[in-house]
Short mmCIF file of N, CA and C in Angstrom, two decimals:
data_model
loop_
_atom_site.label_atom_id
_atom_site.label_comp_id
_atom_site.label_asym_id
_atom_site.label_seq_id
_atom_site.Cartn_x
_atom_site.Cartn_y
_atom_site.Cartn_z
N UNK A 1 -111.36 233.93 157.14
CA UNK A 1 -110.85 234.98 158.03
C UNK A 1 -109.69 234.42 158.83
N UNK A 2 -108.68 235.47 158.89
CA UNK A 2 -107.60 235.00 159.83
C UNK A 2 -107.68 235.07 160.82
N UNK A 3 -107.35 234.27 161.44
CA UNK A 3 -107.46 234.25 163.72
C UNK A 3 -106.64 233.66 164.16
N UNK A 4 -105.93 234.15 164.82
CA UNK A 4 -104.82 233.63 165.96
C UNK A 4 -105.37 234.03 167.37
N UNK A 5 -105.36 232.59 168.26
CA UNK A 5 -106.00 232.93 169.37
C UNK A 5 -105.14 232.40 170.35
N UNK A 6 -104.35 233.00 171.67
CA UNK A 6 -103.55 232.45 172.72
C UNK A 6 -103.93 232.44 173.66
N UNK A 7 -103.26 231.31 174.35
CA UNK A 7 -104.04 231.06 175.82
C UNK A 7 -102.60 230.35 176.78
N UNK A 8 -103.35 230.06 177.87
CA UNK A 8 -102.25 229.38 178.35
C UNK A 8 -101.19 230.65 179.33
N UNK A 9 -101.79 231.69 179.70
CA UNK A 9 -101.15 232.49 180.57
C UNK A 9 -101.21 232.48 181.69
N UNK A 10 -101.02 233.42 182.59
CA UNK A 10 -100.85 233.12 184.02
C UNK A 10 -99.76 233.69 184.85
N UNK A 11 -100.14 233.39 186.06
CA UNK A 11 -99.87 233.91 187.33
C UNK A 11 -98.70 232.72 187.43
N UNK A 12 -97.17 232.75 187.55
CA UNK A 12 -96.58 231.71 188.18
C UNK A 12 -95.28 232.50 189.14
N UNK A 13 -94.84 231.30 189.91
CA UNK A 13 -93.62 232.70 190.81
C UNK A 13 -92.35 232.09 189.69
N UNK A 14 -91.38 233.32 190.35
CA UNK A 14 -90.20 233.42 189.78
C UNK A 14 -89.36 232.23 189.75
N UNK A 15 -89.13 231.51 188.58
CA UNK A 15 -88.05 230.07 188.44
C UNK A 15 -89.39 229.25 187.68
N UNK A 16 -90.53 229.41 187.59
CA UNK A 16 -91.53 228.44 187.46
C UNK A 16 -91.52 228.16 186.10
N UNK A 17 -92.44 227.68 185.26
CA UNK A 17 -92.58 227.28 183.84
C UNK A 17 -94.17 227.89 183.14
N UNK A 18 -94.17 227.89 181.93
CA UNK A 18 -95.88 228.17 181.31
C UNK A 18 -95.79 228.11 179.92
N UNK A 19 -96.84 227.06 179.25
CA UNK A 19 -97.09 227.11 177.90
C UNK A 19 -97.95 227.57 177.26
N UNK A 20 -97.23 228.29 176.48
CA UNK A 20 -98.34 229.48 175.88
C UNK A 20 -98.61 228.88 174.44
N UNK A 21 -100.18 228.71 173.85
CA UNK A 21 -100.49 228.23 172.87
C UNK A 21 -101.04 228.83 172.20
N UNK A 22 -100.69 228.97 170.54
CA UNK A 22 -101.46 229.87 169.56
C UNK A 22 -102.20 228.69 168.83
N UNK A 23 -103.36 228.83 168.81
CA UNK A 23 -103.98 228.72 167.25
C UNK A 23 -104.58 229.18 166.44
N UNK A 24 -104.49 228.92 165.27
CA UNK A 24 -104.43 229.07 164.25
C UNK A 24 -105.34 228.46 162.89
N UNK A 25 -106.67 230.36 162.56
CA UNK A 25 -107.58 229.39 161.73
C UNK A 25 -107.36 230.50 160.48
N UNK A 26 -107.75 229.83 159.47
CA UNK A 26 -107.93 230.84 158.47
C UNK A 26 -107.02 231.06 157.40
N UNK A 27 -105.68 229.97 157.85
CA UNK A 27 -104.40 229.83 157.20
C UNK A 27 -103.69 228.70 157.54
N UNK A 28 -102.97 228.08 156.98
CA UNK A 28 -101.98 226.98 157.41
C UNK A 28 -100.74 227.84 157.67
N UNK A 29 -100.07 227.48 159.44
CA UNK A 29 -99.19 227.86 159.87
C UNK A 29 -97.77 227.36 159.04
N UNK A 30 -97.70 226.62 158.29
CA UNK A 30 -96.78 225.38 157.53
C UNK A 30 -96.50 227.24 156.36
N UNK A 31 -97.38 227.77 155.87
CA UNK A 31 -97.08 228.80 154.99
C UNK A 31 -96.42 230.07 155.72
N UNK A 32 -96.37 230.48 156.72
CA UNK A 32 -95.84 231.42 157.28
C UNK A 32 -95.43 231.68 158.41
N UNK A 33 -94.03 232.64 158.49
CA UNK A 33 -93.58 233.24 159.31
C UNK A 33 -94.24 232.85 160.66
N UNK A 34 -93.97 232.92 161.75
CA UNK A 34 -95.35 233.54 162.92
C UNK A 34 -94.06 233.75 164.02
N UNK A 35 -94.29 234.60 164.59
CA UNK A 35 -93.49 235.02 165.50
C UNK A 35 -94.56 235.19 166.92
N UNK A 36 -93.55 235.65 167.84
CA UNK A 36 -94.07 235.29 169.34
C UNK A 36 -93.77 237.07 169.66
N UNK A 37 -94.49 237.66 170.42
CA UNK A 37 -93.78 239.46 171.00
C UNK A 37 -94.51 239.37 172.91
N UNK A 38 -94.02 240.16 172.79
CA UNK A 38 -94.33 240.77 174.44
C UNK A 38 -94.67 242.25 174.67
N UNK A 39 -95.40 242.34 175.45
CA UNK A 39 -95.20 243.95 175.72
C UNK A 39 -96.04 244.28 177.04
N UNK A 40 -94.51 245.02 178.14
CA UNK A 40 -94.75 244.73 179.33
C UNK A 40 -95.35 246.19 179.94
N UNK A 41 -95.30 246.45 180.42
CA UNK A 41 -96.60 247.93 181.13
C UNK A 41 -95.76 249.09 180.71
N UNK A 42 -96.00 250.08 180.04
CA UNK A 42 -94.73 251.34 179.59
C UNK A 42 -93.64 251.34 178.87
N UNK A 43 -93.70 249.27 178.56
CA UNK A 43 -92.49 249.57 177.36
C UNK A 43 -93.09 248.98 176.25
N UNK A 44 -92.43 248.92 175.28
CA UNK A 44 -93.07 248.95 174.05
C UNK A 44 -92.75 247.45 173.59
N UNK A 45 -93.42 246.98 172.86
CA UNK A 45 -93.87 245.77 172.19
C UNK A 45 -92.56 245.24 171.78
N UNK A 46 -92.03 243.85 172.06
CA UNK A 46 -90.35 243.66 171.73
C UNK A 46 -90.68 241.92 171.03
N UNK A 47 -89.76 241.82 170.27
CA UNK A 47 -89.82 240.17 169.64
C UNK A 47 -89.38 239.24 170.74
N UNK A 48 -89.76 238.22 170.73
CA UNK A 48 -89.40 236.56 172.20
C UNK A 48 -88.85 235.98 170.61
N UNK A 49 -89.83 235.57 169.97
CA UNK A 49 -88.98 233.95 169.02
C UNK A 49 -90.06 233.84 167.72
N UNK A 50 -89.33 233.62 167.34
CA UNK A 50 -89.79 233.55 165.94
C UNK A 50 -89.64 232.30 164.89
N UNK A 51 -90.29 231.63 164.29
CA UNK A 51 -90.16 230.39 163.55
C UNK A 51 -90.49 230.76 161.80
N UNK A 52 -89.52 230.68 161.13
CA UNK A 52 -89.34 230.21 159.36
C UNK A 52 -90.22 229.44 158.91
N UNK A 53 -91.28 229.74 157.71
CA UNK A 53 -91.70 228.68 156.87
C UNK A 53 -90.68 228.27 156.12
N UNK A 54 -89.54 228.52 156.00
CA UNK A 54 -88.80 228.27 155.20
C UNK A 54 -88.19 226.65 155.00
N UNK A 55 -88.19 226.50 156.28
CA UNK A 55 -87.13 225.31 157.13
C UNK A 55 -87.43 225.39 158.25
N UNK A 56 -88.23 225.74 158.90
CA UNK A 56 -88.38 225.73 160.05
C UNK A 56 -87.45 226.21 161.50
N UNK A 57 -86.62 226.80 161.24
CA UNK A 57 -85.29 227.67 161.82
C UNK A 57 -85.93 228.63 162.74
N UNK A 58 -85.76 228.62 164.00
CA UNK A 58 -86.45 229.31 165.30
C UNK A 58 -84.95 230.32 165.27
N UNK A 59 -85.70 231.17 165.83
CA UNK A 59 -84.64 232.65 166.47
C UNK A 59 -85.52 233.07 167.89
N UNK A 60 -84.18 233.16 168.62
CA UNK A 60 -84.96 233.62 169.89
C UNK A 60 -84.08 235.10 170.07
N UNK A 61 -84.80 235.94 171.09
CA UNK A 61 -84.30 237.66 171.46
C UNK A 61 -82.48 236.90 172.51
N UNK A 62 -82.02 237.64 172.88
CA UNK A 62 -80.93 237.36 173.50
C UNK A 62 -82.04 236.89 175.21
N UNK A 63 -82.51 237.21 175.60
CA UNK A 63 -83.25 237.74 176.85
C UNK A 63 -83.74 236.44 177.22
N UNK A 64 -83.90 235.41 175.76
CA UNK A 64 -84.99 234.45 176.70
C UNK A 64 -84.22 233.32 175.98
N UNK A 65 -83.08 233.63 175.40
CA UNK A 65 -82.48 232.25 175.09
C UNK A 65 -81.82 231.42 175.35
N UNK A 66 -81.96 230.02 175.74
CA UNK A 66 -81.53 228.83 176.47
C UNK A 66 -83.28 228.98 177.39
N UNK A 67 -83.67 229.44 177.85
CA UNK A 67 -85.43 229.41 178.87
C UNK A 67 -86.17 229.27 178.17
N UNK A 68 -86.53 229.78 176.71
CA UNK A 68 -88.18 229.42 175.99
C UNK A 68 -87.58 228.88 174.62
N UNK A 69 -88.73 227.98 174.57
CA UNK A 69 -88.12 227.28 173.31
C UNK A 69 -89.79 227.17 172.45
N UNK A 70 -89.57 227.65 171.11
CA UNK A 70 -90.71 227.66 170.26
C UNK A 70 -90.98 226.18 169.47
N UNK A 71 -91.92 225.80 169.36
CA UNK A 71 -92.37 224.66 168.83
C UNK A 71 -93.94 224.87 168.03
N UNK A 72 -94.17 223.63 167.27
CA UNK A 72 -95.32 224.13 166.56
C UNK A 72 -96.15 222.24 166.06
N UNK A 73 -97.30 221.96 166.10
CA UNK A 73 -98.13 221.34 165.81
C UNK A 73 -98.82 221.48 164.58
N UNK A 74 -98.13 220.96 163.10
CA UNK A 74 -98.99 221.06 162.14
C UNK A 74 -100.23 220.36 162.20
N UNK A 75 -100.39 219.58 162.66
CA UNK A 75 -101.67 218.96 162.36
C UNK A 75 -102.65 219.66 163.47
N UNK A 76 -102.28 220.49 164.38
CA UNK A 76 -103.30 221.03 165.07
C UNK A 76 -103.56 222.84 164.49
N UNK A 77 -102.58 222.97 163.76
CA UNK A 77 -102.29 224.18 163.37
C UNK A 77 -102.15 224.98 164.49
N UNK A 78 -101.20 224.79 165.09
CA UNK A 78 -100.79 225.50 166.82
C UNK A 78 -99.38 225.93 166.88
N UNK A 79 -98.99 226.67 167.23
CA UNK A 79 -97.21 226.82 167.86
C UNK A 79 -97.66 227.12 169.36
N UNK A 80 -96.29 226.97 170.14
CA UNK A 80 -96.25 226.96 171.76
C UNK A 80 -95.21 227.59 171.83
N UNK A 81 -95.00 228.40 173.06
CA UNK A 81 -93.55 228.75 173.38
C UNK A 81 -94.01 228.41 174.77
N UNK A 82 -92.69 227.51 174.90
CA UNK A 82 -92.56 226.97 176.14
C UNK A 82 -91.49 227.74 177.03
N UNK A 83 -92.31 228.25 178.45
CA UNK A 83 -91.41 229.34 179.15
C UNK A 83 -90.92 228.35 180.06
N UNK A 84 -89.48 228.35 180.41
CA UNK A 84 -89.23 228.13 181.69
C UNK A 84 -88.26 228.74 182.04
N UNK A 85 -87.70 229.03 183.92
CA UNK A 85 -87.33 229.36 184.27
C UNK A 85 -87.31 231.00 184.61
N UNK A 86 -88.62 231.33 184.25
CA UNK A 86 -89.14 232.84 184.23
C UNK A 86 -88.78 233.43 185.49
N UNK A 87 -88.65 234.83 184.88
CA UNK A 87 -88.39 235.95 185.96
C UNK A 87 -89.25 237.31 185.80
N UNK A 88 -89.24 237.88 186.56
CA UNK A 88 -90.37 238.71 186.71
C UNK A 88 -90.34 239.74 185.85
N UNK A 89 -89.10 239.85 184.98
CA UNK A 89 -88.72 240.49 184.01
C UNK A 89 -89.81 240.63 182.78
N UNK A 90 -89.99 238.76 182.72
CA UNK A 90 -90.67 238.66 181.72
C UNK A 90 -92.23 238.51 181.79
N UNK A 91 -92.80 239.36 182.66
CA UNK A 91 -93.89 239.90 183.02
C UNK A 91 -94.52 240.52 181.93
N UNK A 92 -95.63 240.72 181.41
CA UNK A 92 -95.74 240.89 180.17
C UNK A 92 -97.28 240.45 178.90
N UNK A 93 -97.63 241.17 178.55
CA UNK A 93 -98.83 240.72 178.06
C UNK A 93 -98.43 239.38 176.51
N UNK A 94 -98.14 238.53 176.37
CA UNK A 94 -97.41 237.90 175.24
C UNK A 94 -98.52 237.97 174.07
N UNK A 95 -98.19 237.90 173.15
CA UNK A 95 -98.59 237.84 171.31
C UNK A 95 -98.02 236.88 170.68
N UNK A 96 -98.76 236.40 169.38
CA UNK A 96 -98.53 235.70 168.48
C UNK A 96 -99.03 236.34 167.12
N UNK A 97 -98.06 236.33 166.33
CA UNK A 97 -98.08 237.36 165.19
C UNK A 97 -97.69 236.51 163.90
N UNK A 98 -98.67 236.70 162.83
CA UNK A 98 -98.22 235.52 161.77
C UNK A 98 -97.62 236.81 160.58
N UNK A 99 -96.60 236.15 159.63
CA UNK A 99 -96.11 237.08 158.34
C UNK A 99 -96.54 235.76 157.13
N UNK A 100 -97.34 237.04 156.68
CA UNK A 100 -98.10 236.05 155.34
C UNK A 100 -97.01 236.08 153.71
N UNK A 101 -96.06 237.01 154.20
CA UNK A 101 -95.20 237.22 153.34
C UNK A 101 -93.88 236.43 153.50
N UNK A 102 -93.79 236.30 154.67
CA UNK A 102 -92.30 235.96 155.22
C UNK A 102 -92.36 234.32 155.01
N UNK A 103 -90.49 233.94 154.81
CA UNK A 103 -90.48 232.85 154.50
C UNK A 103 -89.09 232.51 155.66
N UNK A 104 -88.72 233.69 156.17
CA UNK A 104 -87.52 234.00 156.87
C UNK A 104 -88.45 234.19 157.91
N UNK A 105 -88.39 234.16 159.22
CA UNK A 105 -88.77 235.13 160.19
C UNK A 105 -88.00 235.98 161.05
N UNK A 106 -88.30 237.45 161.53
CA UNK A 106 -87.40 238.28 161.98
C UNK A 106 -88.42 238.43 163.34
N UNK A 107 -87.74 239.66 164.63
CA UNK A 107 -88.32 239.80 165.43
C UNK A 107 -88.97 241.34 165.19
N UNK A 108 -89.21 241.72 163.80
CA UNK A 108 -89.32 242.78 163.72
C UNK A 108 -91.08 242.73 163.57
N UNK A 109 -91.88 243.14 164.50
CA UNK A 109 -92.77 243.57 164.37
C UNK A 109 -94.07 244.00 163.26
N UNK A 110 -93.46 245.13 162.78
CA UNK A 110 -94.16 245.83 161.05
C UNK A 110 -93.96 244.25 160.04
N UNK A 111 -93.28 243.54 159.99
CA UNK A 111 -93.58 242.70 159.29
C UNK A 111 -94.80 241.78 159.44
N UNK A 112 -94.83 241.57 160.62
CA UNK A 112 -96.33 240.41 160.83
C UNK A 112 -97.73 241.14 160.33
N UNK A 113 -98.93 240.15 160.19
CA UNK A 113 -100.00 240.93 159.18
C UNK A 113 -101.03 240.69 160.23
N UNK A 114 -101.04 239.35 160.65
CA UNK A 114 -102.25 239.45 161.91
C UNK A 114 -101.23 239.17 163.22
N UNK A 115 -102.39 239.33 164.22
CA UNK A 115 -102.14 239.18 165.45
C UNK A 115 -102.98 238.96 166.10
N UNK A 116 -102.46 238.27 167.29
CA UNK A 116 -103.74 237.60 168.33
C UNK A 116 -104.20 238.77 169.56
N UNK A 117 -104.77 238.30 170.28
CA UNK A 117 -105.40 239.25 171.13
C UNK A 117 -104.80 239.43 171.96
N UNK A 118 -103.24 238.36 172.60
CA UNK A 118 -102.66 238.42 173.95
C UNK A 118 -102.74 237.44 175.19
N UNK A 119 -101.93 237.25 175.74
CA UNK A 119 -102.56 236.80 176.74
C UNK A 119 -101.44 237.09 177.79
N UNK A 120 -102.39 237.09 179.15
CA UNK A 120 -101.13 236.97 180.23
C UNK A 120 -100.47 236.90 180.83
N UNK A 121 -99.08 237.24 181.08
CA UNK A 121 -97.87 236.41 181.68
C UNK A 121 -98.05 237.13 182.85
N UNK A 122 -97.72 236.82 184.08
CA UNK A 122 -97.29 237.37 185.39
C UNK A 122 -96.58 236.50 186.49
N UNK A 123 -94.99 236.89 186.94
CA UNK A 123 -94.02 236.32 187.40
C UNK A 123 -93.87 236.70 188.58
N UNK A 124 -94.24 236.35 189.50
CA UNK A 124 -94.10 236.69 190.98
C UNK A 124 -92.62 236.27 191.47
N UNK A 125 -91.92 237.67 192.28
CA UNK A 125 -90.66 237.25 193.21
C UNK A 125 -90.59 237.00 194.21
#
């Protein structure tokens, strides 16, 4: 069975840092896609960053790039997106979404097959 499980959320104020950790059972992350999403109270579910089985080639949204940077632990079967410099903007319930197909990764949503439960973010000003 597939499971992606995140943790690592939280309460921090505005400028602060937080690492958010997926893991990963039921599949080797080394085979697919997995992307990172958000989705903050009334708006709708948007892509953060995304990492390639291909080569390993990260894409981040315009919004969080140069502040979060995606990384990943094969031997723990884990990825992280490391937040810093958050703003209250990015307030937000975060996801981790794997594509069992993808060898590219996009921030497009309908492509990923599982998903984790969430966890989350809150940026005090």
């Amino acid at each position: 069975e597939v499971q992606l499980v995140e943790s690592g959320g939280g309460l921090v104020q505005a400028g602060g840092s937080l690492r958010l950790s997926c893991a990963a059972s039921g599949f080797t992350f080394d085979d697919y896609a997995i992307g990172w999403f958000r989705q903050a109270p009334g708006k709708e579910r948007e892509g953060v960053s995304c990492i390639s089985s291909s080569d390993g080639s990260t894409y981040y949204a315009d919004s969080v790039k140069g502040r979060f940077t995606f990384s990943s632990d094969s031997a723990k079967n884990t990825v992280y997106l490391q937040m810093n410099s958050l703003k209250p903007e990015d307030t937000a319930v975060y996801y981790c979404a794997a594509d069992s197909a993808g060898r590219l990764c996009t921030l497009w949503e309908l492509t990923y097959d599982y998903w984790g439960q969430g966890t989350q973010v809150t940026v005090s000003s």
